[in-house]
Backbone as a ProteinNet text record, in pm:
[ID]
protein_1_A
[PRIMARY]
MPTAVVGLMIAVGALTACEKDGGASDANEPAVITGEEGQEEQERMFLSDLVAIEPALEPYKAEAMDIAQEICVDVRLGQSDDTVTAKAVQRFHTTPEKAGRIVESMRTSFCG
[TERTIARY]
10601.9	10510.1	10600.1	10607.7	10627.4	10595.8	10687.7	10602.7	10536.3	10511	10420.7	10290.1	10242.3	10163.6	10141.1	10191.4	10152.9	10120.1	10154.8	10135.3	9969.1	9970.2	9832.9	9709.9	9759.4	9636.6	9645.8	9713.4	9678.9	9616.5	9653	9584.4	9392.2	9384.1	9249.6	9180.4	9247.1	9184.1	9153.5	9246.4	9195.2	9093.1	9062.9	8962.9	8833.3	8836.2	8718.1	8657	8768.4	8716.1	8673.3	8674.7	8633.3	8492.4	8506.4	8353.8	8220.9	8279.2	8221.1	8185.1	8246.8	8250.8	8179.8	8146.7	8102.9	8184.6	8317	8422.1	8420	8529.3	8582.7	8461.7	8384.8	8285	8221.8	8171.1	8054.8	7955.6	7842.8	7724	7700.4	7774.6	7755.7	7858.6	7935.4	8080	8041.7	8097.7	8065.3	8145.3	8093.9	8177.1	8311.9	8398.2	8511.4	8496.7	8479.4	8468	8591.4	8663.7	8745.6	8774.4	8826.9	8839.8	8787	8718.4	8639.3	8540.7	8476.8	8347.7	8354	8481.8	8523.9	8572.2	8654.2	8680.3	8586.3	8481.5	8367.7	8308.9	8271.4	8236.2	8301.7	8406.2	8510.3	8519.7	8487.5	8478.4	8332	8247.2	8121.8	8070.8	8156.2	8202.1	8247.2	8360.7	8438	8371.8	8293.6	8244.2	8115.9	8068	7943.2	7976	8107.9	8188.6	8190.2	8276.1	8348	8220.4	8089.4	7959.9	7915.3	7923.7	7883.8	7986.1	8114.8	8205.9	8178.2	8170.3	8203.8	8080.3	7951.8	7833.8	7869.1	7922.7	7973	8029.6	8084.1	8112.5	8047.7	7917	7835.3	7847.4	7844.9	7819.4	7945.9	8071.7	8202	8266.1	8148.9	8240.7	8328.2	8307.3	8404.8	8532.4	8546.1	8650.4	8723.4	8638.4	8670.5	8762.8	8688.2	8755.9	8895.8	8934.7	9046.1	9157.2	9089.6	9178.3	9241.6	9108.1	9167	9265.6	9242.2	9331.7	9494.6	9498.8	9627.4	9670.4	9602.4	9656.8	9670	9616.8	9634.1	9794.4	9830.2	9983	10057.8	10039.2	10126.6	10104.3	9965.4	10002.4	10072.8	10056.2	10148.3	10303.3	10315.9	10447.7	10521.8	10434.4	10475.2	10474.2	10426.2	10431.9	10391.6	10421	10373.8	10204.5	10152.1	10000.6	9989.2	10067.5	10037.7	10048	10194.3	10165.8	10071.5	10019.3	9902.3	9741.4	9753	9647.1	9630.7	9751	9758.3	9735.6	9781.4	9750.3	9600.1	9535	9376.3	9320.2	9335	9264.1	9323.4	9394.2	9446.3	9339	9331.4	9274.7	9126.5	9069.9	8917.3	8898.8	8982.7	8881.2	8832	8897.9	8804.8	8897.7	8848.3	8905.6	9025	9140.1	9214.7	9141.3	9043.7	8968.6	8914.5	8831.8	8734.1	8852.1	8936.4	9044.6	9094.8	9141.7	9174.5	9078.6	8969.9	8854.3	8840.9	8835.9	8873.5	8964.6	9099.8	9190.7	9181.8	9131	9091	9030	8880.8	8810.5	8874.1	8960.7	9026.1	9133.9	9191.1	9307	9169	9064.2	9016.3	8914.6	8898	8814.7	8881.8	8997.5	9062.3	9206.1	9274.1	9405.4	9502	9429.6	9483.7	9628.1
10364.4	10379	10482.4	10464.3	10527	10693.4	10755.4	10906.1	10921.9	10898.5	10912.7	10845.7	10761.9	10683.2	10797.2	10824.8	10920.6	11059.6	11095.2	11213.7	11216.8	11102	11049	11049.7	10999.1	10993.7	11106.6	11223	11322.8	11409.3	11420.3	11479.3	11431	11299.3	11241.1	11281.5	11312.5	11314.9	11472.7	11569.3	11708.1	11732.8	11661.9	11667.2	11620.2	11467.3	11461.6	11567.1	11640.8	11705.5	11839	11896.2	12001.6	11962.8	11815	11820.3	11783.6	11758.2	11743.4	11894.3	11987.1	12125.1	12193.9	12156.3	12221.6	12319.7	12309.2	12410.5	12390.8	12316.9	12319.4	12249.3	12157.7	12080.5	12185.1	12156.4	12210.2	12117	12103	12016.1	12008.7	12130.2	12096.5	12026.4	12013.8	11934.6	11743.8	11698.1	11559.2	11502.1	11400.1	11304.5	11228.5	11228.3	11170.6	11027	10916	10739.7	10712.5	10629.7	10551.2	10410.7	10331.5	10186.2	10114	9991	9911.7	9952.8	10040.3	10137.7	10243.1	10324.9	10421.6	10321.2	10227.5	10156.1	10116.5	10026.5	10005.7	10117.1	10243.4	10348.1	10395.4	10394.1	10448.7	10343.3	10214.8	10122.1	10147	10157.9	10195.2	10314.6	10411.1	10532.6	10503.4	10443	10419.5	10313.7	10220.6	10125	10181.9	10280	10372.3	10445.3	10498.6	10549.6	10457.9	10372.3	10299.2	10275.9	10235.7	10157.4	10282.1	10415.1	10504.2	10552.8	10503.1	10553.2	10452	10331.7	10218.8	10088.1	10100.7	10030.1	9875.6	9840	9702.7	9624.4	9712.1	9639.4	9622.4	9652.1	9629.3	9496.3	9373.4	9268	9195	9268.3	9239.6	9317.6	9370.4	9437.6	9394.7	9278.5	9226.7	9192.7	9170.8	9153.6	9279.4	9381.3	9520.1	9572.4	9533.3	9608	9532.4	9413.3	9362.4	9408.3	9439.9	9492.8	9649.3	9713.2	9856.2	9868.6	9748.5	9753.7	9697.9	9638.8	9619.9	9734.7	9817.9	9925.3	10033.4	10052	10142.2	10145.1	9989.5	9965.8	10052.6	10038	10075.7	10263.2	10304.2	10414.6	10468.4	10400.2	10427.2	10410.4	10331.6	10313.4	10403.5	10511.6	10615.6	10607.4	10498.5	10476.7	10566.4	10637.1	10720.7	10713	10827.3	10841	10736.8	10731.2	10705	10535.6	10513.4	10359.7	10320.1	10385.5	10333.6	10344.6	10430.7	10433.7	10355.6	10303.1	10181	10057.3	10022.5	9888.4	9896.2	10031.9	10030.3	9993.4	10042.2	10011.1	9844.5	9787.4	9665	9576.2	9623.9	9525.1	9581.9	9680.1	9705.2	9681.9	9664.5	9636.9	9782	9886.2	9977.7	10103.7	10191.3	10337.9	10359.9	10462.8	10519.3	10628.8	10715.1	10820.1	10774	10636.2	10637.7	10532.8	10471.5	10446.5	10535.9	10661.7	10796.7	10821	10816	10867.6	10769.2	10625.2	10539.8	10583	10565.5	10604.2	10708.8	10816.7	10951.9	10891.6	10820.4	10785.6	10729.4	10636.5	10537	10654.1	10737.6	10809.2	10896.3	10938.5	11021.1	10960.9	10812.9	10730.6	10660.8	10602	10487.1	10471.9	10488.5	10504.1	10581	10724.7	10838.4	10814.5
13049.7	12946.6	12842	12705.1	12594.1	12623.6	12591.1	12596.6	12489.1	12357.3	12277.5	12335	12396.2	12475.8	12539.1	12639.5	12764.3	12710	12611.6	12510	12477.4	12375.7	12340.9	12445.2	12547.4	12680.2	12701.9	12712.2	12758	12640.6	12530.8	12451.8	12445.8	12465	12432	12539.2	12674.3	12799.2	12791.9	12718	12701.2	12625.7	12515.6	12423.3	12484.5	12549.3	12653.4	12740.4	12804.6	12912.4	12816.1	12711.8	12631.6	12609.9	12563.4	12519.8	12608.4	12733.3	12851.6	12924.5	12904.4	12944.5	12843.2	12727.1	12626.9	12573.2	12580.5	12526.5	12394.6	12335.3	12195.1	12095.1	12156	12071.8	12002.5	11875.7	11802.7	11715.9	11785.6	11776.5	11658.2	11545.3	11388.7	11308.7	11404.4	11349.9	11337.8	11213.9	11211.8	11342	11355.3	11455.1	11370.1	11438.3	11390.1	11444.7	11319.1	11375.7	11348.5	11458.8	11449	11477.7	11471.6	11486.6	11381.3	11407.6	11325	11253.3	11337.3	11289.2	11209.7	11197.2	11127.4	10979.9	10988.9	10874.9	10773.1	10856.1	10766.5	10712.8	10764.1	10702.6	10601.7	10588.1	10472.5	10376.2	10405.7	10308.3	10233	10283.7	10247.7	10139	10210.3	10106.3	9994.8	10004.3	9858.9	9779.7	9822	9744.1	9695.1	9741.8	9703.8	9562.8	9586.3	9504.9	9374.4	9411.7	9314.7	9210	9275.7	9179.2	9150.4	9165.7	9090.5	8946.9	8986.7	8875.7	8762.1	8831.7	8746.8	8757.1	8717.8	8785.4	8749.7	8653.4	8603	8734.2	8823.8	8961.5	9030.7	9052.9	9164.5	9207.9	9109.4	9175	9235.4	9244.4	9275.2	9384.5	9469	9550.2	9663.4	9688.8	9772.4	9707.3	9618.2	9507.3	9478.1	9482.1	9454.8	9585.1	9676.7	9809.4	9833.6	9817.3	9830.6	9737	9585	9497.1	9551.4	9595.3	9657.8	9742.7	9838.9	9972.6	9890.8	9789.6	9736.1	9675.2	9605.2	9516.1	9642.1	9761.7	9855.7	9909.4	9933.5	9954.5	9860.5	9739.4	9625	9667.4	9703	9729.3	9831.6	9947.6	10060	10069.9	9972	9924.4	9850.1	9803.9	9720.3	9575.1	9532.8	9379.9	9307.8	9177.4	9110.3	9074	9058.7	9017.2	8879	8818	8657.3	8698.9	8773.2	8809.1	8859.2	8988.5	9052.1	8955.8	8883.3	8776.8	8674	8645.9	8520.4	8618.8	8732	8804.9	8829.5	8836	8862.9	8740.7	8628.9	8518.5	8465.1	8493.1	8499.5	8566.7	8696.5	8794.8	8808.1	8810.9	8787.8	8627.9	8554.6	8380.8	8359.7	8376.5	8354.8	8249	8230	8146	8244.3	8167.1	8271.6	8310.3	8248.2	8331.3	8463.3	8437.5	8541.7	8663.6	8617.1	8732.7	8802.2	8731.5	8817.1	8893.2	8898.7	8969.2	9080	9015	9151.3	9251.6	9204.1	9266.9	9347.6	9331.1	9389.5	9518.2	9514.8	9592.1	9723.6	9673.8	9724.3	9846.7	9788.5	9854.6	9978.2	9928.8	10026.2	10112	10081.7	10167.8	10295.6	10235.1	10324.8	10274.2	10208.6	10171.1	10236.6	10269.8	10313.9	10333.2
[MASK]
++++++++++++++++++++++++++++++++++++++++++++++++++++++++++++++++++++++++++++++++++++++++++++++++++++++++++++++++

């Protein structure tokens, strides 16, 4: 078994043990959602932000999500903020100011 996998398993086990013992877990801390459920929640958060920024995109949420996924690739490839924002202006048919806010929302929700 690769070392990284073993390390991850040990870390997960330690975290689980702390929570069972009431150790490091704080009931007031938000739960971290991972996997498909986490991705869906991140997408919901982004789409909510998107419609708040640009209400005209409400009927086009599915298409907007596809566009956002494509722009995230550019973010992950390290393209400049100006380039990413310019693509968002074109793809979302919005102003540079709104495009900047949309890109920021993407980064904090699911582009990471």
